[in-house]
Coordinates of C-alpha atoms in Angstrom, one line a residue:
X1 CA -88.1 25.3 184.1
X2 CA -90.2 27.6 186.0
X3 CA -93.5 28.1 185.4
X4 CA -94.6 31.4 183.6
X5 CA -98.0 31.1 183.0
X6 CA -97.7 30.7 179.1
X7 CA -98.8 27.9 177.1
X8 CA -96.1 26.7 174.5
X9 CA -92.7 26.8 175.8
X10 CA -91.5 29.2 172.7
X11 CA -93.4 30.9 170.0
X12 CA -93.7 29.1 166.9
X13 CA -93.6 31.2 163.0
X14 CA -95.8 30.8 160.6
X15 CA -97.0 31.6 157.1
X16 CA -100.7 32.8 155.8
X17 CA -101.8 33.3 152.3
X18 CA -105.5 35.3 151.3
X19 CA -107.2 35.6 148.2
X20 CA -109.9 37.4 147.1
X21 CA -111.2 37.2 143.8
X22 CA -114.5 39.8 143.2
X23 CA -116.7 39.7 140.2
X24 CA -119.9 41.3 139.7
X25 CA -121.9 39.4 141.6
X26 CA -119.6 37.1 143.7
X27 CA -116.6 37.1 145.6
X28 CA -114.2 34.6 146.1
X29 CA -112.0 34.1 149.3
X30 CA -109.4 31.4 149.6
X31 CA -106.9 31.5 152.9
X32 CA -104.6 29.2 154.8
X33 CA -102.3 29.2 157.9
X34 CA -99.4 26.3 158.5
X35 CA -97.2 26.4 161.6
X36 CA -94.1 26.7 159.8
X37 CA -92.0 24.9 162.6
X38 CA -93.6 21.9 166.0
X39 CA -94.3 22.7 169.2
X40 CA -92.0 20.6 171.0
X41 CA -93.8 19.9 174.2
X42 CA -97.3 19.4 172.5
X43 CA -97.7 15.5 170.6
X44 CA -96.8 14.9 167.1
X45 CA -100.2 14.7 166.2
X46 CA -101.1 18.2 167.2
X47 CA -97.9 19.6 167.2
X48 CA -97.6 21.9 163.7
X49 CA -101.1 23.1 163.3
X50 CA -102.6 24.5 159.9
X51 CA -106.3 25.9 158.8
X52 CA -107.8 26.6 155.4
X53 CA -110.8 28.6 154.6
X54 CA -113.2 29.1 151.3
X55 CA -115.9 31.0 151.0
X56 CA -118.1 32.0 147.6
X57 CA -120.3 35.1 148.5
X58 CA -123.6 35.9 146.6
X59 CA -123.6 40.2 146.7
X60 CA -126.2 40.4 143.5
X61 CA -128.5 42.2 145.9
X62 CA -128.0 46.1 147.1
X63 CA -128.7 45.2 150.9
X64 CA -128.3 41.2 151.3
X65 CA -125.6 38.9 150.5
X66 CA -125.4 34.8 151.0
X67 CA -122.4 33.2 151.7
X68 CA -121.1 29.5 151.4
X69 CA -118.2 28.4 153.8
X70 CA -115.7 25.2 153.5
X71 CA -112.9 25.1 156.0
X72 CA -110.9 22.6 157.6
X73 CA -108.0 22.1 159.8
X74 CA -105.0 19.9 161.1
X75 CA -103.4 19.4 164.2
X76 CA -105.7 21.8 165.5
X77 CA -106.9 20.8 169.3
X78 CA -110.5 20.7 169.5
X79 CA -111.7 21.9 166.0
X80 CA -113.2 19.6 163.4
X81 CA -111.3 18.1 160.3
X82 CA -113.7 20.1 158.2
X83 CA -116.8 22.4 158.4
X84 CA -119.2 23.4 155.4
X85 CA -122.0 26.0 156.1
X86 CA -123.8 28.6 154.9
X87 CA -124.3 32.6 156.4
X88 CA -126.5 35.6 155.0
X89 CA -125.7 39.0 155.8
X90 CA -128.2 41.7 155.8
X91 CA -126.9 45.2 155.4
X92 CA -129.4 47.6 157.7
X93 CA -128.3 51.2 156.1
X94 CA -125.1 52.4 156.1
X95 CA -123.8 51.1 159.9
X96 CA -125.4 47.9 160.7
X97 CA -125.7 44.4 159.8
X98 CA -127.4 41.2 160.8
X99 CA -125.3 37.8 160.0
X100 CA -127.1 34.0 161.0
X101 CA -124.5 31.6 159.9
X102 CA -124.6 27.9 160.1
X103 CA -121.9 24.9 160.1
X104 CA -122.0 21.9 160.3
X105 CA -118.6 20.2 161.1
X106 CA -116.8 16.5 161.6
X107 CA -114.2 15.3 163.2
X108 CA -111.6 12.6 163.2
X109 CA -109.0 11.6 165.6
X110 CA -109.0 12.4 169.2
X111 CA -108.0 16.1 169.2
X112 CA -111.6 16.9 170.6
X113 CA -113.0 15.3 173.4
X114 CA -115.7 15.6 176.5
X115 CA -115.4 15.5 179.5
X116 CA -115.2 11.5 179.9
X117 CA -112.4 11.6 177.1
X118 CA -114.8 10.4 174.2
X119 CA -113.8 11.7 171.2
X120 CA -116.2 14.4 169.6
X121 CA -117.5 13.0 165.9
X122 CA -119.7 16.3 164.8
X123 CA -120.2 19.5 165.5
X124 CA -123.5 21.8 164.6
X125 CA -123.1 25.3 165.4
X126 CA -125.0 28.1 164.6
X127 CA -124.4 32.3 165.3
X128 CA -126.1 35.5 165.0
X129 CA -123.9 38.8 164.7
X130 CA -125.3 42.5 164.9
X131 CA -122.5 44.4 163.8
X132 CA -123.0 48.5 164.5
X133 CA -120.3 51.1 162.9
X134 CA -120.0 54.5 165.0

């Protein structure tokens, strides 16, 4: 087969679920992704990935909300089994926001590794976004 430049031999489906639930003061969010069918030339251990994410959001206050984050994944190359974290937003009028987010993540298997093949057992990662509406 020539080569074409693209990763996966043929495109794979897949199926997604969301659900938001939204009280007074918190939101819930529960979503997932499965690869409905394998990659054929990737190994059967990362072969049909899948993700899952929940998050509870705190929005009792008019201009700052806190959010707590568990996700996980399978199958998925380089990502951690699981990650639980925390992020607060803070609204700046109308058309900005600040986010600082935190997670803290583990892994298990060889789908991550450096770069003298060790596999990866944590992950820390922390993020700022300034978000600006025109």
């Amino acid at each position: 087969m020539e080569d074409d430049n693209d990763r996966y031999e043929r495109r794979v489906s897949g199926l997604s679920a969301y659900i938001l639930w939204a009280g007074e003061q918190f939101e819930l969010t529960l979503e997932g992704l499965v690869a409905t069918g394998s990659f054929q030339e990737l190994d059967n251990d990362r072969d049909r990935p899948r993700a899952w994410n929940a998050e509870l959001v705190y929005v009792g206050y008019s201009s700052f909300d806190i959010a707590l984050r568990f996700e996980g994944s399978r199958e998925l190359e380089d990502e951690p089994l699981y990650q639980v974290g925390a992020a607060a937003t803070w609204r700046m009028g109308r058309r900005a926001s600040l986010t600082a987010e935190y997670l803290h993540g583990e892994f298990s298997g060889e789908l991550a590794t450096n770069d003298e093949d060790q596999p990866y057992d944590h992950v820390d990662r922390v993020g700022a976004m300034l978000s600006v509406a025109f």
